[in-house]
mmCIF file of C-alpha atoms in Angstrom:
data_model
loop_
_atom_site.group_PDB
_atom_site.id
_atom_site.type_symbol
_atom_site.label_atom_id
_atom_site.label_comp_id
_atom_site.label_asym_id
_atom_site.label_seq_id
_atom_site.Cartn_x
_atom_site.Cartn_y
_atom_site.Cartn_z
ATOM 1 C CA UNK A 6 -6.246 6.020 -19.360
ATOM 2 C CA UNK A 7 -5.771 3.492 -16.386
ATOM 3 C CA UNK A 8 -3.059 4.519 -14.345
ATOM 4 C CA UNK A 9 -0.188 1.496 -14.514
ATOM 5 C CA UNK A 10 -0.287 0.480 -10.905
ATOM 6 C CA UNK A 11 -3.673 -1.011 -11.168
ATOM 7 C CA UNK A 12 -2.368 -4.249 -11.445
ATOM 8 C CA UNK A 13 -4.598 -7.834 -12.040
ATOM 9 C CA UNK A 14 -4.060 -10.691 -9.801
ATOM 10 C CA UNK A 15 -2.530 -13.552 -11.577
ATOM 11 C CA UNK A 16 -3.885 -16.128 -9.789
ATOM 12 C CA UNK A 17 -6.833 -17.522 -8.551
ATOM 13 C CA UNK A 18 -7.863 -20.367 -5.973
ATOM 14 C CA UNK A 19 -9.576 -23.670 -7.309
ATOM 15 C CA UNK A 20 -12.727 -22.371 -5.566
ATOM 16 C CA UNK A 21 -13.169 -19.167 -7.560
ATOM 17 C CA UNK A 22 -12.282 -20.599 -10.641
ATOM 18 C CA UNK A 23 -15.106 -23.227 -9.854
ATOM 19 C CA UNK A 24 -17.631 -20.485 -9.203
ATOM 20 C CA UNK A 25 -17.021 -17.905 -12.042
ATOM 21 C CA UNK A 26 -19.736 -19.731 -14.690
ATOM 22 C CA UNK A 27 -22.251 -19.332 -11.826
ATOM 23 C CA UNK A 28 -25.620 -17.602 -12.512
ATOM 24 C CA UNK A 29 -26.305 -14.862 -10.365
ATOM 25 C CA UNK A 30 -28.683 -16.687 -8.435
ATOM 26 C CA UNK A 31 -26.424 -19.315 -7.379
ATOM 27 C CA UNK A 32 -23.962 -16.777 -6.529
ATOM 28 C CA UNK A 33 -26.815 -15.164 -4.121
ATOM 29 C CA UNK A 34 -27.685 -18.537 -2.633
ATOM 30 C CA UNK A 35 -24.061 -20.164 -2.488
ATOM 31 C CA UNK A 36 -21.914 -17.231 -0.639
ATOM 32 C CA UNK A 37 -22.185 -15.939 2.513
ATOM 33 C CA UNK A 38 -20.388 -13.269 4.431
ATOM 34 C CA UNK A 39 -18.775 -12.440 7.492
ATOM 35 C CA UNK A 40 -17.470 -9.019 8.816
ATOM 36 C CA UNK A 41 -14.095 -8.291 9.280
ATOM 37 C CA UNK A 42 -11.863 -5.327 11.585
ATOM 38 C CA UNK A 43 -12.345 -2.750 9.515
ATOM 39 C CA UNK A 44 -9.117 -0.962 11.284
ATOM 40 C CA UNK A 45 -7.153 -3.612 9.338
ATOM 41 C CA UNK A 46 -8.151 -2.300 6.055
ATOM 42 C CA UNK A 47 -7.900 0.720 3.968
ATOM 43 C CA UNK A 48 -9.629 1.626 0.404
ATOM 44 C CA UNK A 49 -7.906 3.608 -2.191
ATOM 45 C CA UNK A 50 -8.225 5.338 -5.403
ATOM 46 C CA UNK A 51 -6.383 7.402 -7.364
ATOM 47 C CA UNK A 52 -6.944 10.711 -9.439
ATOM 48 C CA UNK A 53 -7.729 9.957 -12.605
ATOM 49 C CA UNK A 54 -7.679 6.708 -12.404
ATOM 50 C CA UNK A 55 -11.507 4.236 -12.402
ATOM 51 C CA UNK A 56 -10.762 1.616 -10.024
ATOM 52 C CA UNK A 57 -9.727 1.111 -6.339
ATOM 53 C CA UNK A 58 -6.971 -1.026 -4.469
ATOM 54 C CA UNK A 59 -7.721 -2.342 -0.865
ATOM 55 C CA UNK A 60 -5.390 -3.154 1.464
ATOM 56 C CA UNK A 61 -5.515 -5.452 4.300
ATOM 57 C CA UNK A 62 -2.728 -5.860 7.239
ATOM 58 C CA UNK A 63 -2.752 -9.586 7.872
ATOM 59 C CA UNK A 64 0.024 -9.727 10.275
ATOM 60 C CA UNK A 65 1.843 -7.379 12.630
ATOM 61 C CA UNK A 66 5.268 -7.712 11.503
ATOM 62 C CA UNK A 67 5.571 -4.606 9.182
ATOM 63 C CA UNK A 68 3.259 -1.728 8.911
ATOM 64 C CA UNK A 69 1.516 -2.147 5.111
ATOM 65 C CA UNK A 70 0.544 1.719 4.638
ATOM 66 C CA UNK A 71 0.488 4.935 6.447
ATOM 67 C CA UNK A 72 -2.076 7.775 6.235
ATOM 68 C CA UNK A 73 -1.319 11.579 6.287
ATOM 69 C CA UNK A 74 -3.571 14.154 7.708
ATOM 70 C CA UNK A 75 -4.772 15.034 4.835
ATOM 71 C CA UNK A 76 -6.203 11.447 3.574
ATOM 72 C CA UNK A 77 -2.996 10.394 0.931
ATOM 73 C CA UNK A 78 -1.936 7.076 1.601
ATOM 74 C CA UNK A 79 1.812 5.972 1.525
ATOM 75 C CA UNK A 80 1.911 2.236 0.249
ATOM 76 C CA UNK A 81 4.557 0.749 2.606
ATOM 77 C CA UNK A 82 3.782 -2.583 1.501
ATOM 78 C CA UNK A 83 4.878 -1.586 -2.060
ATOM 79 C CA UNK A 84 8.837 -1.322 -0.917
ATOM 80 C CA UNK A 85 9.119 -4.722 0.741
ATOM 81 C CA UNK A 86 8.470 -8.462 0.124
ATOM 82 C CA UNK A 87 4.981 -8.574 2.443
ATOM 83 C CA UNK A 88 4.222 -12.085 1.816
ATOM 84 C CA UNK A 89 2.198 -13.350 4.734
ATOM 85 C CA UNK A 90 2.187 -9.687 6.199
ATOM 86 C CA UNK A 91 -0.191 -7.871 4.058
ATOM 87 C CA UNK A 92 -2.555 -8.649 1.330
ATOM 88 C CA UNK A 93 -4.653 -6.491 -1.533
ATOM 89 C CA UNK A 94 -7.195 -6.677 -3.986
ATOM 90 C CA UNK A 95 -6.870 -4.826 -6.933
ATOM 91 C CA UNK A 96 -9.871 -6.031 -9.211
ATOM 92 C CA UNK A 97 -13.312 -7.986 -9.375
ATOM 93 C CA UNK A 98 -11.683 -10.960 -8.492
ATOM 94 C CA UNK A 99 -10.858 -9.294 -5.389
ATOM 95 C CA UNK A 100 -13.665 -7.593 -4.436
ATOM 96 C CA UNK A 101 -17.302 -7.107 -5.497
ATOM 97 C CA UNK A 102 -20.649 -5.371 -4.090
ATOM 98 C CA UNK A 103 -23.236 -7.040 -1.576
ATOM 99 C CA UNK A 104 -26.416 -5.190 -0.708
ATOM 100 C CA UNK A 105 -29.451 -6.733 1.289
ATOM 101 C CA UNK A 106 -27.369 -10.138 1.376
ATOM 102 C CA UNK A 107 -27.183 -10.436 -1.864
ATOM 103 C CA UNK A 108 -24.140 -10.782 -4.580
ATOM 104 C CA UNK A 109 -24.093 -8.376 -6.940
ATOM 105 C CA UNK A 110 -20.817 -9.008 -8.294
ATOM 106 C CA UNK A 111 -22.295 -9.801 -11.938
ATOM 107 C CA UNK A 112 -24.514 -7.140 -11.721
ATOM 108 C CA UNK A 113 -22.622 -4.095 -10.446
ATOM 109 C CA UNK A 114 -19.237 -2.982 -10.990
ATOM 110 C CA UNK A 115 -17.266 -0.854 -9.059
ATOM 111 C CA UNK A 116 -15.809 2.213 -10.378
ATOM 112 C CA UNK A 117 -14.197 5.807 -9.189
ATOM 113 C CA UNK A 118 -14.612 8.985 -10.691
ATOM 114 C CA UNK A 119 -12.713 11.917 -10.085
ATOM 115 C CA UNK A 120 -14.877 15.479 -9.074
ATOM 116 C CA UNK A 121 -12.840 18.545 -8.279
ATOM 117 C CA UNK A 122 -11.116 17.786 -5.128
ATOM 118 C CA UNK A 123 -12.830 14.449 -4.128
ATOM 119 C CA UNK A 124 -12.784 11.114 -5.812
ATOM 120 C CA UNK A 125 -16.248 9.460 -5.645
ATOM 121 C CA UNK A 126 -16.174 5.497 -5.206
ATOM 122 C CA UNK A 127 -19.724 4.040 -6.758
ATOM 123 C CA UNK A 128 -21.360 0.989 -8.035
ATOM 124 C CA UNK A 129 -22.578 1.078 -11.600
ATOM 125 C CA UNK A 130 -25.239 -1.724 -12.895
ATOM 126 C CA UNK A 131 -24.521 -3.298 -16.024
ATOM 127 C CA UNK A 132 -28.018 -2.223 -17.283
ATOM 128 C CA UNK A 133 -30.649 0.378 -16.355
ATOM 129 C CA UNK A 134 -30.271 2.894 -13.797
ATOM 130 C CA UNK A 135 -29.674 2.834 -10.118
ATOM 131 C CA UNK A 136 -26.211 3.868 -9.328
ATOM 132 C CA UNK A 137 -25.276 3.627 -5.878
ATOM 133 C CA UNK A 138 -22.626 5.945 -4.205
ATOM 134 C CA UNK A 139 -20.440 4.374 -1.714
ATOM 135 C CA UNK A 140 -17.562 6.395 -0.369
ATOM 136 C CA UNK A 141 -15.628 9.346 -1.037
ATOM 137 C CA UNK A 142 -11.838 10.754 -0.501
ATOM 138 C CA UNK A 143 -11.107 13.743 1.278
ATOM 139 C CA UNK A 144 -8.419 14.737 -1.694
ATOM 140 C CA UNK A 145 -7.483 13.739 -5.101
ATOM 141 C CA UNK A 146 -3.856 14.349 -4.607
ATOM 142 C CA UNK A 147 -1.477 12.434 -6.766
ATOM 143 C CA UNK A 148 -1.226 8.899 -5.424
ATOM 144 C CA UNK A 149 -3.122 7.150 -3.662
ATOM 145 C CA UNK A 150 -6.020 8.365 -1.475
ATOM 146 C CA UNK A 151 -8.085 6.756 1.247
ATOM 147 C CA UNK A 152 -11.860 6.550 0.115
ATOM 148 C CA UNK A 153 -13.736 6.854 3.479
ATOM 149 C CA UNK A 154 -16.678 4.430 3.167
ATOM 150 C CA UNK A 155 -20.484 6.422 3.165
ATOM 151 C CA UNK A 156 -22.871 5.470 6.358
ATOM 152 C CA UNK A 157 -24.139 1.898 6.077
ATOM 153 C CA UNK A 158 -21.479 0.578 3.935
ATOM 154 C CA UNK A 159 -18.477 -1.411 5.117
ATOM 155 C CA UNK A 160 -16.020 -4.417 4.349
ATOM 156 C CA UNK A 161 -17.379 -7.892 4.878
ATOM 157 C CA UNK A 162 -15.349 -11.183 3.508
ATOM 158 C CA UNK A 163 -17.073 -13.905 1.207
ATOM 159 C CA UNK A 164 -17.482 -17.281 3.104
ATOM 160 C CA UNK A 165 -18.288 -20.739 1.766
ATOM 161 C CA UNK A 166 -19.928 -23.264 3.892
ATOM 162 C CA UNK A 167 -18.882 -21.592 6.782
ATOM 163 C CA UNK A 168 -15.260 -21.384 6.020
ATOM 164 C CA UNK A 169 -13.918 -17.619 4.997
ATOM 165 C CA UNK A 170 -12.216 -16.851 1.484
ATOM 166 C CA UNK A 171 -10.159 -14.200 0.470
ATOM 167 C CA UNK A 172 -12.966 -12.460 -1.651
ATOM 168 C CA UNK A 173 -13.793 -8.958 -0.193
ATOM 169 C CA UNK A 174 -17.181 -7.641 -0.106
ATOM 170 C CA UNK A 175 -18.312 -3.693 -0.095
ATOM 171 C CA UNK A 176 -21.490 -4.469 2.067
ATOM 172 C CA UNK A 177 -24.805 -2.423 2.545
ATOM 173 C CA UNK A 178 -27.488 -4.394 4.601
ATOM 174 C CA UNK A 179 -30.559 -2.224 3.311
ATOM 175 C CA UNK A 180 -32.182 -3.708 0.338
ATOM 176 C CA UNK A 181 -31.342 -2.797 -3.001
ATOM 177 C CA UNK A 182 -34.327 -1.054 -3.560
ATOM 178 C CA UNK A 183 -33.939 1.273 -0.656
ATOM 179 C CA UNK A 184 -30.635 1.921 -2.153
ATOM 180 C CA UNK A 185 -31.360 2.837 -5.205
ATOM 181 C CA UNK A 186 -34.402 5.064 -4.810
ATOM 182 C CA UNK A 187 -31.973 7.333 -2.627
ATOM 183 C CA UNK A 188 -29.538 7.480 -5.095
ATOM 184 C CA UNK A 189 -28.168 10.216 -6.786
ATOM 185 C CA UNK A 190 -26.488 10.317 -10.910
ATOM 186 C CA UNK A 191 -22.600 9.776 -10.884
ATOM 187 C CA UNK A 192 -21.158 12.669 -13.215
ATOM 188 C CA UNK A 193 -18.617 10.795 -15.024
ATOM 189 C CA UNK A 194 -17.377 13.448 -16.937
ATOM 190 C CA UNK A 195 -18.401 16.799 -14.884
ATOM 191 C CA UNK A 196 -18.107 20.189 -16.708
ATOM 192 C CA UNK A 197 -15.403 22.547 -15.857
ATOM 193 C CA UNK A 198 -16.436 25.116 -13.560
ATOM 194 C CA UNK A 199 -16.245 28.746 -14.638
ATOM 195 C CA UNK A 200 -14.235 31.191 -12.346
ATOM 196 C CA UNK A 201 -15.998 33.744 -11.086
ATOM 197 C CA UNK A 202 -14.520 37.423 -11.456
ATOM 198 C CA UNK A 203 -12.704 38.866 -8.568
ATOM 199 C CA UNK A 204 -11.515 42.341 -7.743
ATOM 200 C CA UNK A 205 -8.077 42.666 -6.384
ATOM 201 C CA UNK A 206 -7.640 43.062 -3.271
ATOM 202 C CA UNK A 207 -5.005 46.191 -2.439
ATOM 203 C CA UNK A 208 -1.089 45.487 -1.272
ATOM 204 C CA UNK A 209 -0.723 45.228 2.195
ATOM 205 C CA UNK A 210 1.000 48.092 3.837
ATOM 206 C CA UNK A 211 4.390 46.977 5.000
ATOM 207 C CA UNK A 212 4.979 45.815 8.232
ATOM 208 C CA UNK A 213 7.784 47.300 10.141
ATOM 209 C CA UNK A 214 9.211 45.168 12.596
ATOM 210 C CA UNK A 215 11.659 46.392 15.661
ATOM 211 C CA UNK A 216 13.671 43.789 17.358
ATOM 212 C CA UNK A 217 13.437 43.267 20.279
ATOM 213 C CA UNK A 218 16.049 44.614 22.851
ATOM 214 C CA UNK A 219 18.179 41.279 23.898
ATOM 215 C CA UNK A 220 19.435 41.137 27.397
ATOM 216 C CA UNK A 221 22.938 41.435 28.235
ATOM 217 C CA UNK A 222 25.125 38.835 30.104
ATOM 218 C CA UNK A 223 27.028 40.496 32.949
ATOM 219 C CA UNK A 224 30.615 40.968 32.156
ATOM 220 C CA UNK A 225 32.715 38.382 33.033
ATOM 221 C CA UNK A 226 30.469 35.892 33.513
ATOM 222 C CA UNK A 227 31.286 32.610 32.027
ATOM 223 C CA UNK A 228 28.771 30.612 30.010
ATOM 224 C CA UNK A 229 26.994 27.928 31.146
ATOM 225 C CA UNK A 230 28.100 24.385 30.548
ATOM 226 C CA UNK A 231 26.100 21.456 30.334
ATOM 227 C CA UNK A 232 27.926 18.253 31.173
ATOM 228 C CA UNK A 233 27.485 15.176 28.770
ATOM 229 C CA UNK A 234 28.512 11.802 30.005
ATOM 230 C CA UNK A 235 30.744 9.746 27.436
ATOM 231 C CA UNK A 236 29.101 6.764 25.812
ATOM 232 C CA UNK A 237 29.557 3.485 28.099
ATOM 233 C CA UNK A 238 32.336 1.402 26.475
ATOM 234 C CA UNK A 239 31.546 -1.787 24.413
ATOM 235 C CA UNK A 240 27.887 -0.327 23.612
ATOM 236 C CA UNK A 241 26.962 -1.564 20.126
ATOM 237 C CA UNK A 242 24.181 0.781 18.678
ATOM 238 C CA UNK A 243 21.970 -0.449 15.976
ATOM 239 C CA UNK A 244 19.307 0.792 14.684
ATOM 240 C CA UNK A 245 15.801 -0.631 16.668
ATOM 241 C CA UNK A 246 13.724 -3.241 15.919
ATOM 242 C CA UNK A 247 10.111 -3.124 16.229
ATOM 243 C CA UNK A 248 9.349 -4.927 19.858
ATOM 244 C CA UNK A 249 6.891 -7.871 20.296
ATOM 245 C CA UNK A 250 3.196 -6.908 21.306
ATOM 246 C CA UNK A 251 2.974 -7.198 24.784
ATOM 247 C CA UNK A 252 0.729 -9.857 26.559
ATOM 248 C CA UNK A 253 -1.458 -7.332 28.375
ATOM 249 C CA UNK A 254 -3.299 -6.094 25.350
ATOM 250 C CA UNK A 255 -1.982 -3.284 24.408
ATOM 251 C CA UNK A 256 -1.767 -1.787 21.017
ATOM 252 C CA UNK A 257 1.748 -3.080 18.896
ATOM 253 C CA UNK A 258 3.904 0.010 17.771
ATOM 254 C CA UNK A 259 5.499 -0.221 13.972
ATOM 255 C CA UNK A 260 7.638 2.642 12.659
ATOM 256 C CA UNK A 261 5.502 4.574 14.732
ATOM 257 C CA UNK A 262 2.343 3.851 13.838
ATOM 258 C CA UNK A 263 0.057 1.641 16.191
ATOM 259 C CA UNK A 264 -1.487 -1.744 15.144
ATOM 260 C CA UNK A 265 -4.710 -3.081 15.521
ATOM 261 C CA UNK A 266 -4.760 -7.094 17.078
ATOM 262 C CA UNK A 267 -4.417 -9.277 14.286
ATOM 263 C CA UNK A 268 -7.772 -11.255 13.679
ATOM 264 C CA UNK A 269 -8.728 -14.783 14.937
ATOM 265 C CA UNK A 270 -7.106 -17.409 12.864
ATOM 266 C CA UNK A 271 -9.862 -19.628 10.835
ATOM 267 C CA UNK A 272 -9.203 -22.791 8.853
ATOM 268 C CA UNK A 273 -8.564 -23.293 5.401
ATOM 269 C CA UNK A 274 -8.801 -19.818 3.910
ATOM 270 C CA UNK A 275 -8.596 -18.917 0.163
ATOM 271 C CA UNK A 276 -5.241 -17.950 -1.157
ATOM 272 C CA UNK A 277 -4.702 -14.847 -1.763
ATOM 273 C CA UNK A 278 -2.262 -13.772 -4.972
ATOM 274 C CA UNK A 279 0.393 -11.647 -3.841
ATOM 275 C CA UNK A 280 2.902 -10.029 -6.698
ATOM 276 C CA UNK A 281 6.417 -9.012 -5.472
ATOM 277 C CA UNK A 282 7.387 -5.860 -5.439
ATOM 278 C CA UNK A 283 10.235 -3.356 -5.454
ATOM 279 C CA UNK A 284 12.526 -2.911 -2.473
ATOM 280 C CA UNK A 285 13.035 0.566 -1.025
ATOM 281 C CA UNK A 286 16.704 2.228 -2.077
ATOM 282 C CA UNK A 287 19.391 0.483 0.192
ATOM 283 C CA UNK A 288 20.865 1.819 2.688
ATOM 284 C CA UNK A 289 24.696 3.358 2.746
ATOM 285 C CA UNK A 290 27.524 0.484 3.368
ATOM 286 C CA UNK A 291 28.276 -0.623 6.362
ATOM 287 C CA UNK A 292 25.174 0.217 8.316
ATOM 288 C CA UNK A 293 23.381 -2.689 10.304
ATOM 289 C CA UNK A 294 20.341 -4.207 8.758
ATOM 290 C CA UNK A 295 17.041 -4.086 10.960
ATOM 291 C CA UNK A 296 17.204 -7.062 13.208
ATOM 292 C CA UNK A 297 20.548 -8.021 13.105
ATOM 293 C CA UNK A 298 23.324 -7.243 15.962
ATOM 294 C CA UNK A 299 26.940 -7.512 15.424
ATOM 295 C CA UNK A 300 28.460 -9.704 12.522
ATOM 296 C CA UNK A 301 24.786 -11.959 12.198
ATOM 297 C CA UNK A 302 24.506 -12.800 8.445
ATOM 298 C CA UNK A 303 21.082 -12.015 6.962
ATOM 299 C CA UNK A 304 18.732 -15.106 5.914
ATOM 300 C CA UNK A 305 19.290 -16.591 2.559
ATOM 301 C CA UNK A 306 15.933 -16.691 0.314
ATOM 302 C CA UNK A 307 14.974 -20.030 -0.523
ATOM 303 C CA UNK A 308 11.997 -21.075 -3.195
ATOM 304 C CA UNK A 309 10.787 -19.960 -6.234
ATOM 305 C CA UNK A 310 11.360 -15.993 -6.889
ATOM 306 C CA UNK A 311 8.024 -14.141 -8.366
ATOM 307 C CA UNK A 312 8.499 -11.596 -11.017
ATOM 308 C CA UNK A 313 9.428 -8.205 -10.742
ATOM 309 C CA UNK A 314 6.428 -6.368 -9.985
ATOM 310 C CA UNK A 315 5.513 -3.355 -12.483
ATOM 311 C CA UNK A 316 4.198 -0.777 -9.664
ATOM 312 C CA UNK A 317 7.625 0.316 -9.615
ATOM 313 C CA UNK A 318 7.082 2.371 -12.542
ATOM 314 C CA UNK A 319 3.829 4.171 -11.213
ATOM 315 C CA UNK A 320 5.673 5.052 -7.902
ATOM 316 C CA UNK A 321 8.287 7.452 -10.307
ATOM 317 C CA UNK A 322 11.204 4.463 -10.231
ATOM 318 C CA UNK A 323 12.879 4.692 -13.250
ATOM 319 C CA UNK A 324 15.911 2.195 -12.823
ATOM 320 C CA UNK A 325 16.612 -1.298 -11.187
ATOM 321 C CA UNK A 326 20.077 -2.434 -10.017
ATOM 322 C CA UNK A 327 20.021 -5.876 -10.179
ATOM 323 C CA UNK A 328 22.943 -8.824 -9.590
ATOM 324 C CA UNK A 329 23.358 -11.719 -11.414
ATOM 325 C CA UNK A 330 22.657 -14.796 -9.731
ATOM 326 C CA UNK A 331 21.530 -15.569 -6.531
ATOM 327 C CA UNK A 332 23.274 -18.381 -4.868
ATOM 328 C CA UNK A 333 23.468 -18.331 -1.069
ATOM 329 C CA UNK A 334 27.193 -16.889 -1.264
ATOM 330 C CA UNK A 335 25.864 -13.879 -3.810
ATOM 331 C CA UNK A 336 22.982 -13.471 -1.591
ATOM 332 C CA UNK A 337 25.482 -12.769 1.136
ATOM 333 C CA UNK A 338 27.748 -10.495 -0.825
ATOM 334 C CA UNK A 339 24.642 -8.554 -2.054
ATOM 335 C CA UNK A 340 22.946 -8.001 1.181
ATOM 336 C CA UNK A 341 25.970 -7.180 3.048
ATOM 337 C CA UNK A 342 25.602 -3.843 0.977
ATOM 338 C CA UNK A 343 21.804 -3.441 0.419
ATOM 339 C CA UNK A 344 20.563 -5.339 3.027
ATOM 340 C CA UNK A 345 16.767 -5.009 1.460
ATOM 341 C CA UNK A 346 17.854 -6.911 -1.771
ATOM 342 C CA UNK A 347 15.529 -10.047 -2.659
ATOM 343 C CA UNK A 348 15.565 -12.413 -5.677
ATOM 344 C CA UNK A 349 13.307 -11.997 -8.208
ATOM 345 C CA UNK A 350 12.881 -12.674 -12.394
ATOM 346 C CA UNK A 351 13.437 -10.267 -14.665
ATOM 347 C CA UNK A 352 13.376 -11.110 -18.414
ATOM 348 C CA UNK A 353 13.404 -14.962 -17.661
ATOM 349 C CA UNK A 354 16.211 -14.900 -15.524
ATOM 350 C CA UNK A 355 16.575 -14.911 -11.739
ATOM 351 C CA UNK A 356 18.794 -12.114 -10.095
ATOM 352 C CA UNK A 357 18.828 -10.387 -6.954
ATOM 353 C CA UNK A 358 17.355 -6.692 -6.986
ATOM 354 C CA UNK A 359 19.655 -4.494 -4.858
ATOM 355 C CA UNK A 360 17.490 -1.135 -5.282
ATOM 356 C CA UNK A 361 15.440 1.155 -7.085
ATOM 357 C CA UNK A 362 16.524 4.397 -8.036
ATOM 358 C CA UNK A 363 14.158 7.898 -9.870
ATOM 359 C CA UNK A 364 17.915 9.014 -11.620
ATOM 360 C CA UNK A 365 20.731 7.618 -13.390
ATOM 361 C CA UNK A 366 23.334 9.318 -10.858
ATOM 362 C CA UNK A 367 22.422 7.681 -7.780
ATOM 363 C CA UNK A 368 21.578 4.569 -9.421
ATOM 364 C CA UNK A 369 25.103 3.936 -10.966
ATOM 365 C CA UNK A 370 26.650 4.876 -7.349
ATOM 366 C CA UNK A 371 25.038 1.892 -6.190
ATOM 367 C CA UNK A 372 26.277 -0.116 -9.323
ATOM 368 C CA UNK A 373 30.085 0.669 -8.559
ATOM 369 C CA UNK A 374 29.545 -0.353 -5.128
ATOM 370 C CA UNK A 375 28.150 -3.681 -6.044
ATOM 371 C CA UNK A 376 31.033 -3.998 -8.837
ATOM 372 C CA UNK A 377 33.610 -2.764 -6.374
ATOM 373 C CA UNK A 378 33.037 -6.235 -4.427
ATOM 374 C CA UNK A 379 33.117 -8.369 -7.685
ATOM 375 C CA UNK A 380 29.424 -8.666 -7.989
ATOM 376 C CA UNK A 381 28.126 -8.739 -11.754
ATOM 377 C CA UNK A 382 25.546 -5.758 -11.519
ATOM 378 C CA UNK A 383 23.818 -3.947 -14.100
ATOM 379 C CA UNK A 384 21.608 -1.238 -14.173
ATOM 380 C CA UNK A 385 17.866 -1.797 -15.841
ATOM 381 C CA UNK A 386 15.308 0.939 -16.964
ATOM 382 C CA UNK A 387 11.822 -0.138 -15.202
ATOM 383 C CA UNK A 388 9.530 -0.884 -17.519
#
């Protein structure tokens, strides 16, 4: 069964809609591709799932993901409004296979399968044989795992008449015949491996640890005191904000994560549909939001809000705390308590989402704080 966090994009550009009915030969001859900065993309798979998600670092405002040493990835972009900062592709509308200069989106479907402690990404033909293995993860832990592309495979962007579009390719420059001749079958339902009988090892002998003698201090000697200077008066302590990238070309550091330089700007890019995502649980009352000093007021959201994303459920969140209304006054009051709050639409009603919580007790604490400020707050289950 598919994991709920594999979401379909809800909007496509007019160009993509217009090209959807073309035959395979038309696609192969109409679209070209151009290479992208590989360090600004990550391909993710999920244990037990069958689809991939591709994240892109569009700007250096905030880090869109953080990778652990074992290959698992924390999708940081799921906890803030990533519009203009990050982009993602979650289905065949956002990515496809390109081999030997041909777009094979209508012939091959990208799939993943979990085998042991790895997630394998492969391209499956719509008919016949010739499955292509594209990459593997280092682990199959719960959540997202980074898929390392096999040698010869890389990401590129679809172009039309020289203009880059939002669609991405899993690309290999070899011919399809050369790749299929070297392909190996992918076991979509691997058989369980029977454990080998083992002889239990004898219990280890107990280890006796003798504490080392502690050095004695001469009688009458006073402890060494380290003077600590008092804090200077009038100093306002705020949470650090990311510094702008220096002009010398050194990498930008965001939340301790080095980010590569932004890609060169292009004209008329294809629009990439994004979905609103849940915010982090709000920080305690009285702390200054990032980027604000003293009594500066938080910005007011304008424009049409987007509906709440169901991705929160797959991340383990069970409750939303929302506040009825989204006027500038309500926004200011809510964000004075929950600085990461933002507008969204739930059940057709515009509300301010003040936070996401995994347990009801913590959600009730935030509900009480908002109600104490005379705000019409409620706890809503995450569907």
